[in-house]
PDB file of C-alpha atoms in Angstrom:
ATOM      1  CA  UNK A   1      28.926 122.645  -8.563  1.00  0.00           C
ATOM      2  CA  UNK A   2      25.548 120.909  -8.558  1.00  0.00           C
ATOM      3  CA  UNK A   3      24.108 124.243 -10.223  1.00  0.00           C
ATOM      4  CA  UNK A   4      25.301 123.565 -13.482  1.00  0.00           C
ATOM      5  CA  UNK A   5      24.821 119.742 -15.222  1.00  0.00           C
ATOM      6  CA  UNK A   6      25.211 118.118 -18.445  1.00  0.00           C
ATOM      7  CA  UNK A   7      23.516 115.326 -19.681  1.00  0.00           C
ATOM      8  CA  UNK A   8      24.274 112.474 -20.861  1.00  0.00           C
ATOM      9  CA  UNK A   9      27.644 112.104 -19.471  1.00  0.00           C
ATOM     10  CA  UNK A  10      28.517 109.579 -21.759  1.00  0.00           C
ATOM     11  CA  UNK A  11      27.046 108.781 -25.143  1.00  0.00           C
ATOM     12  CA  UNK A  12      28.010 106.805 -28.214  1.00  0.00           C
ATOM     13  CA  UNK A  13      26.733 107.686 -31.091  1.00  0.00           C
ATOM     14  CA  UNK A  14      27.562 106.514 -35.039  1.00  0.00           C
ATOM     15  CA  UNK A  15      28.428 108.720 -38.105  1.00  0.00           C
ATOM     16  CA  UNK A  16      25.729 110.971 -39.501  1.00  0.00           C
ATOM     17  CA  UNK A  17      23.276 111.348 -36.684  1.00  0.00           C
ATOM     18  CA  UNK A  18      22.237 113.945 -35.141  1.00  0.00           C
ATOM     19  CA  UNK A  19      22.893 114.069 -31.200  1.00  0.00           C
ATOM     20  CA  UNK A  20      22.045 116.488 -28.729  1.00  0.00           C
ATOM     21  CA  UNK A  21      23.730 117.840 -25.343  1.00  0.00           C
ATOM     22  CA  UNK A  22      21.888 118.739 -22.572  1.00  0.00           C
ATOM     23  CA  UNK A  23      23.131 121.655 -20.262  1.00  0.00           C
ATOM     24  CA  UNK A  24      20.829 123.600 -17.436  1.00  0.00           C
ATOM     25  CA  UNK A  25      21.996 125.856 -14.725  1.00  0.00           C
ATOM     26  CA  UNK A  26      20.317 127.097 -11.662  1.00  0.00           C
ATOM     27  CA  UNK A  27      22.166 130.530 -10.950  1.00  0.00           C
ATOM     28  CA  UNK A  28      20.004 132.660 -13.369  1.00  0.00           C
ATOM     29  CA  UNK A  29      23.630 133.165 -15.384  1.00  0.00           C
ATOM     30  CA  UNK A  30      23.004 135.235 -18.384  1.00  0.00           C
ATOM     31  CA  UNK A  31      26.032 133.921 -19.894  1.00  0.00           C
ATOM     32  CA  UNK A  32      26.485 130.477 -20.896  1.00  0.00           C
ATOM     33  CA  UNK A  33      29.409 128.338 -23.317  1.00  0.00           C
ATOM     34  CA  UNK A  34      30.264 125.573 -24.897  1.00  0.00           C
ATOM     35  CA  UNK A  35      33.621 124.092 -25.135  1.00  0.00           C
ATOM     36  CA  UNK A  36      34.934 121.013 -26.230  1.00  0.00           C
ATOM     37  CA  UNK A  37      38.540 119.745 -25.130  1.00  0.00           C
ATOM     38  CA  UNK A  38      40.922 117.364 -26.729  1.00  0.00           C
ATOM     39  CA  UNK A  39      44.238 115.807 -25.779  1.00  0.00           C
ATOM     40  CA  UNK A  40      46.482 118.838 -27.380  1.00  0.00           C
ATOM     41  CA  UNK A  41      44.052 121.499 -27.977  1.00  0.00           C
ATOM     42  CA  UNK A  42      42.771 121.927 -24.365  1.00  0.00           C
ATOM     43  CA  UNK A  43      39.310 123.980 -23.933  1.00  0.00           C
ATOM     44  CA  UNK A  44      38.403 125.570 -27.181  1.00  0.00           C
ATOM     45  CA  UNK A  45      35.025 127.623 -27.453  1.00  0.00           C
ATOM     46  CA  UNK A  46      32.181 125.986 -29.857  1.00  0.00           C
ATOM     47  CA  UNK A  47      29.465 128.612 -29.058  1.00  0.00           C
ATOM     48  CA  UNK A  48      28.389 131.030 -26.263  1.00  0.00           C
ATOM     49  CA  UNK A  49      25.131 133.042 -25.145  1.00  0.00           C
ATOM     50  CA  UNK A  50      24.932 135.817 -23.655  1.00  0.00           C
ATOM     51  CA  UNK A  51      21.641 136.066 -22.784  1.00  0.00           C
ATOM     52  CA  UNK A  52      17.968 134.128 -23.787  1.00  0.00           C
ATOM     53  CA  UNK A  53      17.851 134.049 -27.812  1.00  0.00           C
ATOM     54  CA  UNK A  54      21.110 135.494 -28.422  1.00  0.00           C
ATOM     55  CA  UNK A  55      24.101 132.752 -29.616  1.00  0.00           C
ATOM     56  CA  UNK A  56      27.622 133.640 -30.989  1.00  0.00           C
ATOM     57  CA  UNK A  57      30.216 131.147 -32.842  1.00  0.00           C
ATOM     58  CA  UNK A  58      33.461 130.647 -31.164  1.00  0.00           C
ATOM     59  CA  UNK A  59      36.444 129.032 -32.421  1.00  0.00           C
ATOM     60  CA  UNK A  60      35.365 125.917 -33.810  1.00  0.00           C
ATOM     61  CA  UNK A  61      31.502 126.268 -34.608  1.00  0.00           C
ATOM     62  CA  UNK A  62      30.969 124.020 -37.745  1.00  0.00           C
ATOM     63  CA  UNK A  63      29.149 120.949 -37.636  1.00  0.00           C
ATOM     64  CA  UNK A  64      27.630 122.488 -34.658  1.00  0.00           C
ATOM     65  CA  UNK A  65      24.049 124.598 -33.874  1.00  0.00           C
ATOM     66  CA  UNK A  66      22.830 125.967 -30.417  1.00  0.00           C
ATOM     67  CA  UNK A  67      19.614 127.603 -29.190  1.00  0.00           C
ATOM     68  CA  UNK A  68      18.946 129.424 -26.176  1.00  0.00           C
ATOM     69  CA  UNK A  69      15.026 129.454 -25.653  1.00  0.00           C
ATOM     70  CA  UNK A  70      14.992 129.716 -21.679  1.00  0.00           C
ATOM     71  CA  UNK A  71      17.974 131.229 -19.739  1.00  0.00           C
ATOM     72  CA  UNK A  72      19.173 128.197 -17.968  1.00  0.00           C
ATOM     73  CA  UNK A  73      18.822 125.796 -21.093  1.00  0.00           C
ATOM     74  CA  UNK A  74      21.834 125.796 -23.956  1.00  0.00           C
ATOM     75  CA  UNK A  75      21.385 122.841 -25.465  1.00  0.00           C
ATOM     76  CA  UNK A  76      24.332 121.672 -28.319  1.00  0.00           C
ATOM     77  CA  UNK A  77      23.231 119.946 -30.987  1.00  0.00           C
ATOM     78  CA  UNK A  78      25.500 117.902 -33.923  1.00  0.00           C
ATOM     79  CA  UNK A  79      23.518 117.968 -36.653  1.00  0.00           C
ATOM     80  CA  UNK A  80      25.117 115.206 -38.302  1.00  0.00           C
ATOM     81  CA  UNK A  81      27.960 113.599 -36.041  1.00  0.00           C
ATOM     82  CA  UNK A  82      31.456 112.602 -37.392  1.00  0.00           C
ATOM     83  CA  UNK A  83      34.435 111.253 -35.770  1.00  0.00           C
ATOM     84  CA  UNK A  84      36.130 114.410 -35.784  1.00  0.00           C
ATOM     85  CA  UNK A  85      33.703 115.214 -33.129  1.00  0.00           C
ATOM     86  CA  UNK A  86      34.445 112.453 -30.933  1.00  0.00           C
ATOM     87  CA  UNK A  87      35.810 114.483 -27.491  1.00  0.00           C
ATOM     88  CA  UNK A  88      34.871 115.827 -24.096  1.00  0.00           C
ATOM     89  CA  UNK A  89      32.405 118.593 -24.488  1.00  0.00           C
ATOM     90  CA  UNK A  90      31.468 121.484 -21.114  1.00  0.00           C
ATOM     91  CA  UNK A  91      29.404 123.451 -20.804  1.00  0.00           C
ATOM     92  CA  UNK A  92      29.993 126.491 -18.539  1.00  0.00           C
ATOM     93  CA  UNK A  93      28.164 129.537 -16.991  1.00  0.00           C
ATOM     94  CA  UNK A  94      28.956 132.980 -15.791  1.00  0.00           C
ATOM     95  CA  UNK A  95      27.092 135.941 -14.422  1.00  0.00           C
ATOM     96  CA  UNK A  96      28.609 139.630 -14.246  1.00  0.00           C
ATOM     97  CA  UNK A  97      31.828 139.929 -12.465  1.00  0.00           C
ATOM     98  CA  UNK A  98      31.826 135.916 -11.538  1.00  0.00           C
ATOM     99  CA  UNK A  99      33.705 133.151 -12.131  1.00  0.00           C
ATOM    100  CA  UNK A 100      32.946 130.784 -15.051  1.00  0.00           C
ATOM    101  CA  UNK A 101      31.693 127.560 -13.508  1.00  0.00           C
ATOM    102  CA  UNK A 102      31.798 124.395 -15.636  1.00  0.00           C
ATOM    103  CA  UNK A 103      29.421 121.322 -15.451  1.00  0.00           C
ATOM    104  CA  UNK A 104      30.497 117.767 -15.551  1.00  0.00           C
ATOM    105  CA  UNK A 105      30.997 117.126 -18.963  1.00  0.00           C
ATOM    106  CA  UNK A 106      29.823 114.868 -21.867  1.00  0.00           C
ATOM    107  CA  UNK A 107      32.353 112.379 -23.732  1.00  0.00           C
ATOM    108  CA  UNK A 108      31.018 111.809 -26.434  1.00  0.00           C
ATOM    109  CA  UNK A 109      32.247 109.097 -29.073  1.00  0.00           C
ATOM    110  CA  UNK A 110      31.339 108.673 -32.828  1.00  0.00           C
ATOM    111  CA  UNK A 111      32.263 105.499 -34.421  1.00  0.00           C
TER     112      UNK A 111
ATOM    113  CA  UNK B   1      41.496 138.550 -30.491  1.00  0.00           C
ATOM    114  CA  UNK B   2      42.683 137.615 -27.485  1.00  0.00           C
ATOM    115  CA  UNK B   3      45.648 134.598 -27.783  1.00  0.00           C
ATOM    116  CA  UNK B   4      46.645 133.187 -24.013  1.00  0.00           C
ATOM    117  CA  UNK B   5      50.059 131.046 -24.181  1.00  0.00           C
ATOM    118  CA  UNK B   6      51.382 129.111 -21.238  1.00  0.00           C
ATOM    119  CA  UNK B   7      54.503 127.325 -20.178  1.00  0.00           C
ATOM    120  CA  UNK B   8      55.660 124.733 -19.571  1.00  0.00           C
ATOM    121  CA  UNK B   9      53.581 122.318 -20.970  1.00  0.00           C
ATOM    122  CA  UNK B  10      54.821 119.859 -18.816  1.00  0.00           C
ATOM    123  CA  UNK B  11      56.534 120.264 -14.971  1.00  0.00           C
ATOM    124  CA  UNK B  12      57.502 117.685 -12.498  1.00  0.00           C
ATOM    125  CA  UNK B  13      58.425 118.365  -8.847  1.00  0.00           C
ATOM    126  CA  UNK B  14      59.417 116.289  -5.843  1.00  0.00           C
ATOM    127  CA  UNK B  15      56.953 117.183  -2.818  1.00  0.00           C
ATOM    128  CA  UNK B  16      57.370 119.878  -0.707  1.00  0.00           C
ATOM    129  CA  UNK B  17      59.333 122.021  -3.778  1.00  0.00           C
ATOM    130  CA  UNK B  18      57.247 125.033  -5.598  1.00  0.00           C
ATOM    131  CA  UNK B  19      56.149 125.051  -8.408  1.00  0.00           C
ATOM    132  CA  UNK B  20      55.459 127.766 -11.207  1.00  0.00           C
ATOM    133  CA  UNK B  21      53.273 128.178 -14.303  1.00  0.00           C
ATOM    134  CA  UNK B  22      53.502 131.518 -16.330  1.00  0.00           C
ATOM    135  CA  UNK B  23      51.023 132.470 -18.945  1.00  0.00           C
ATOM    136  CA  UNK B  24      50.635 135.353 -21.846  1.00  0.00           C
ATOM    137  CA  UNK B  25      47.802 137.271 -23.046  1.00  0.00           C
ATOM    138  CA  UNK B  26      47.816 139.698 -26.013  1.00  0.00           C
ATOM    139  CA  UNK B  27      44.580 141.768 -25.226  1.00  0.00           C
ATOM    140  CA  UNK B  28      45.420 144.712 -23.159  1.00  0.00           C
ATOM    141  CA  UNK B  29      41.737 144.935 -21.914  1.00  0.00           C
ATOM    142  CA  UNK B  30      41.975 141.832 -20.743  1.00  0.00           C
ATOM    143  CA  UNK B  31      40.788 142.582 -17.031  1.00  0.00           C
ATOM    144  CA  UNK B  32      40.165 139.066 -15.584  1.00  0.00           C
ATOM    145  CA  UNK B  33      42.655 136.064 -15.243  1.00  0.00           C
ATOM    146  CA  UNK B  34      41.431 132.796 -13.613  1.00  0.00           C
ATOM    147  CA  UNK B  35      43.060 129.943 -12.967  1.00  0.00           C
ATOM    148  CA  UNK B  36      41.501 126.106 -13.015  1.00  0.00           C
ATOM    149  CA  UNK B  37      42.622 122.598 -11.893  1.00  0.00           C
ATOM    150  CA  UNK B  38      41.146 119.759 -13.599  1.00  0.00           C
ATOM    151  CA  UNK B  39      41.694 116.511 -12.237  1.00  0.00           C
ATOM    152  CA  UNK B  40      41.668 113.261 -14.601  1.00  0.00           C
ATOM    153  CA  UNK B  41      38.163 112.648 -15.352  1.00  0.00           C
ATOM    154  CA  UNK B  42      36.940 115.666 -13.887  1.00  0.00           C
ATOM    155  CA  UNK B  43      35.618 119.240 -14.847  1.00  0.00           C
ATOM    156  CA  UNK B  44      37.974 122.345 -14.436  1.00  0.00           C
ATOM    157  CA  UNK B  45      37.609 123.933 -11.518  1.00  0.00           C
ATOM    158  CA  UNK B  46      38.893 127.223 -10.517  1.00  0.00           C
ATOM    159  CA  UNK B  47      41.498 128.124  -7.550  1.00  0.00           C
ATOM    160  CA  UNK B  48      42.117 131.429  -7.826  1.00  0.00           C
ATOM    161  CA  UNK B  49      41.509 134.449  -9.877  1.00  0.00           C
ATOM    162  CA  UNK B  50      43.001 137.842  -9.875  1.00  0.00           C
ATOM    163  CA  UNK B  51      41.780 141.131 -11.288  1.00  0.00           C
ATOM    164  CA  UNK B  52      43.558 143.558 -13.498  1.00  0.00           C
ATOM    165  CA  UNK B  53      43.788 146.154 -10.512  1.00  0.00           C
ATOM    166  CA  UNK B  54      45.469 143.930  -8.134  1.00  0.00           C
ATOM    167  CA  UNK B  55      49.299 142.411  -8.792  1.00  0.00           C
ATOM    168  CA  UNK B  56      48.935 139.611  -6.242  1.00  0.00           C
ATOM    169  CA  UNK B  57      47.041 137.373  -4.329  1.00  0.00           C
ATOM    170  CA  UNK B  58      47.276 134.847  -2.297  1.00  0.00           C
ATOM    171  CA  UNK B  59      45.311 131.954  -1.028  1.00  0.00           C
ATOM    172  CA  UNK B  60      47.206 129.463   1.533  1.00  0.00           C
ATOM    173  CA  UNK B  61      49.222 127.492  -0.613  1.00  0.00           C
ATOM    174  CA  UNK B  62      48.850 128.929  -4.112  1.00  0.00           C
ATOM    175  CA  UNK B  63      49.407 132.543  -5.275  1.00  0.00           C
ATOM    176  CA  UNK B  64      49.127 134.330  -8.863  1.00  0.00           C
ATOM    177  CA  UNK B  65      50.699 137.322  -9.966  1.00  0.00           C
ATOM    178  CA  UNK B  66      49.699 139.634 -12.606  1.00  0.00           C
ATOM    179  CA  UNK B  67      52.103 141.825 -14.570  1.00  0.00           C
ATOM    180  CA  UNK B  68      49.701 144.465 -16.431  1.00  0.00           C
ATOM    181  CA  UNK B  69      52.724 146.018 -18.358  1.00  0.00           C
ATOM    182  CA  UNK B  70      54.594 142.890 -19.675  1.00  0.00           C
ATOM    183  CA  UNK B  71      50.463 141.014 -19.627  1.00  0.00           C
ATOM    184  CA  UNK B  72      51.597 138.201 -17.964  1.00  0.00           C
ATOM    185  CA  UNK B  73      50.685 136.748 -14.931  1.00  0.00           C
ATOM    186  CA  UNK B  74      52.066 133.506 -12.862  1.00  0.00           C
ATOM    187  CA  UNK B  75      50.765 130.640 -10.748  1.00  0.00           C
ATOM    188  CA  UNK B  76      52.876 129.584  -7.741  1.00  0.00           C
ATOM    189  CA  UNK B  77      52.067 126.551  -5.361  1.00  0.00           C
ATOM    190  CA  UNK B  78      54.323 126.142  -2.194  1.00  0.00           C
ATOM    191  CA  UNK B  79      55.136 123.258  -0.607  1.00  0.00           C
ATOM    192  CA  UNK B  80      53.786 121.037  -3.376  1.00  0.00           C
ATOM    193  CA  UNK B  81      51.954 117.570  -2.032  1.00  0.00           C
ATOM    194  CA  UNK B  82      51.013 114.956  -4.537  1.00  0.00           C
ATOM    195  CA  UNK B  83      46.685 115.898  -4.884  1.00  0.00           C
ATOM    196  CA  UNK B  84      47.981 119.014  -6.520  1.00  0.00           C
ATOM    197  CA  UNK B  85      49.086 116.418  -9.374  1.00  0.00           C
ATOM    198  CA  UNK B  86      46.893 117.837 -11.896  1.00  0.00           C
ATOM    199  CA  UNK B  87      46.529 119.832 -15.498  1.00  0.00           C
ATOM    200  CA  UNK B  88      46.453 123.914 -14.657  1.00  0.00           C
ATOM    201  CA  UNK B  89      44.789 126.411 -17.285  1.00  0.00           C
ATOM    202  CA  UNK B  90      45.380 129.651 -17.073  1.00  0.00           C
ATOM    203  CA  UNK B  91      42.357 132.028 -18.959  1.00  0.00           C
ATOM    204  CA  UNK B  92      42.092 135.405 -20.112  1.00  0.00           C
ATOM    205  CA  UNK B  93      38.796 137.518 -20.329  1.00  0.00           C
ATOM    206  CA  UNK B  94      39.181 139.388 -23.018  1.00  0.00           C
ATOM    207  CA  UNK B  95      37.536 142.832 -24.302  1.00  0.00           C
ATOM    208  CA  UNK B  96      35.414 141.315 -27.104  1.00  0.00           C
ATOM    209  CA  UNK B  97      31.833 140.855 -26.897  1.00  0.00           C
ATOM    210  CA  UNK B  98      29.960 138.856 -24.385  1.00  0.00           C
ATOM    211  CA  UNK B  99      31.864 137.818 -21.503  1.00  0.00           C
ATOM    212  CA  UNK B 100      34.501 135.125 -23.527  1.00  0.00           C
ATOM    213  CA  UNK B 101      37.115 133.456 -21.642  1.00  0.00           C
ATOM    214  CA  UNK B 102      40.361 132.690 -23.618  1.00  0.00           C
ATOM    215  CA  UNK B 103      42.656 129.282 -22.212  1.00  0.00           C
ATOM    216  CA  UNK B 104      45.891 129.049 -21.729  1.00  0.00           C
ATOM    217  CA  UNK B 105      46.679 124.947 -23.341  1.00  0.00           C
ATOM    218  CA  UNK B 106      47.080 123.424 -20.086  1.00  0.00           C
ATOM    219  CA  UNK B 107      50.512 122.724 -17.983  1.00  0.00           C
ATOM    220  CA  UNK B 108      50.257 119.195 -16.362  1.00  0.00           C
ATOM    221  CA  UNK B 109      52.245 119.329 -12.823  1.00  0.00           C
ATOM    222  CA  UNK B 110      53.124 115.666 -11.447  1.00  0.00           C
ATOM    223  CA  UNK B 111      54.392 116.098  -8.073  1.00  0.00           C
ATOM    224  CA  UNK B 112      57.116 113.126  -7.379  1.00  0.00           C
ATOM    225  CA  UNK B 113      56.512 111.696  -3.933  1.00  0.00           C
TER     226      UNK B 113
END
C-alpha cells in the first residue's frame, strides 16, 4: 500500500553507529509499530505509538529509541548499531477497527 | 500477555489439494484475528480477517474459522495453485493497551506443481 513507506530500503551500516529508519503514512492512523523479523523468530514488536508523543516498548526494545513528533512520522533509531541488529525491520499502521497495514521494509545489515 | 502459536511450521501440497494452518491464542479478549501472506522479499500482507463475533468467513478460495471456546482459529485454501507458495502468519489482537497485534511464527506452504 503506497500509504505507508519506509526508507531506506536497504542500508549497511558498521558497529557502533547510530542509524535511523524512516517510516510515514498517509491514512491519519493513530496507531503505528515497529517490528523487526528474523529467520526463526518471525515479526516481533520493537515499539508502538498510539497516538502523537505517546511510545510503548514491545518485546525486544533495547538498543532501540522511537519518537513520535507528528502523527504520520515514527521514526526508529539504533543508537549505537550491533550485529545483533542486523534483520528486516516494518513498520506498520492501524486506525480503529482496521487492519494493520505494513510498509515495505528496511534490511538493514551491521558489519 | 497474549502468546499466538501456530502449526505446522512447515506444509507442502501438490496443486489443486487444500491446505490448512491452525493457530492458538491465550488472551480471551482477544477480539481480532488476521491473517497475512508474505511473499519472499516482500511485506506481509493481509487476506483475510475474522472477528470474534463471527465463526467463519469466506473469501473465494481461502476461509478462516474461529473457535472462541477452544481460542483457536484455522486458515483453509482450496484448490491450492503454486502463487499461494508463500509464509502465512496468523495474529492475535489482544486486550492490552494500544491496539498490539500478537504473530503467530509463520507456516511456510510450498505448493508442489
Amino acid at each position: 500500500d503506497a500509504g505507508i513507506t519506509q526508507s531506506p530500503r536497504y542500508k549497511i551500516t558498521e558497529t557502533g553507529r547510530q542509524v535511523t529508519l524512516m517510516c510515514h503514512q498517509t491514512w491519519s492512523h493513530s496507531y503505528m509499530f515497529w517490528y523487526r523479523q528474523d529467520l526463526g523468530h518471525g515479526l516481533r514488536l520493537i515499539y508502538y505509538s498510539a497516538a502523537a508523543d505517546i511510545t510503548d516498548k514491545g518485546e525486544v526494545p533495547d538498543g532501540y529509541v522511537v519518537s513520535r513528533s507528528k502523527t504520520e512520522n515514527f521514526p526508529l533509531t539504533l543508537e549505537s548499531a550491533t550485529r545483533s541488529q542486523t534483520s528486516v525491520y516494518f513498520c506498520a499502521s492501524t486506525g480503529r477497527n482496521s487492519p494493520l497495514h505494513f510498509g515495505n521494509g528496511t534490511r538493514l545489515t551491521v558489519t | 500477555g497474549e502468546n499466538v502459536e501456530q502449526h505446522p511450521s512447515t506444509l507442502s501440497v501438490q496443486e489443486g489439494d487444500s491446505a490448512v494452518i491452525k493457530c492458538t491464542y491465550s488472551d480471551s479478549a482477544s477480539n481480532y484475528f488476521p491473517w497475512y501472506k508474505q511473499e519472499l522479499g516482500k511485506r506481509p500482507q493481509l487476506i483475510i480477517d475474522i472477528r470474534s463475533n463471527v465463526g467463519e468467513k469466506k473469501d473465494q478460495r481461502i476461509a478462516v474459522t474461529l473457535n472462541k471456546t477452544a481460542k483457536h482459529f484455522s486458515l483453509h485454501i482450496t484448490e491450492t495453485q503454486p502463487e499461494d507458495s508463500a509464509v502465512y502468519f496468523c495474529a492475535a489482537k489482544g486486550s492490552g493497551y494500544g491496539q498490539n497485534f500478537v504473530f503467530g511464527p509463520g507456516t511456510r506452504l510450498s505448493v508442489l506443481p
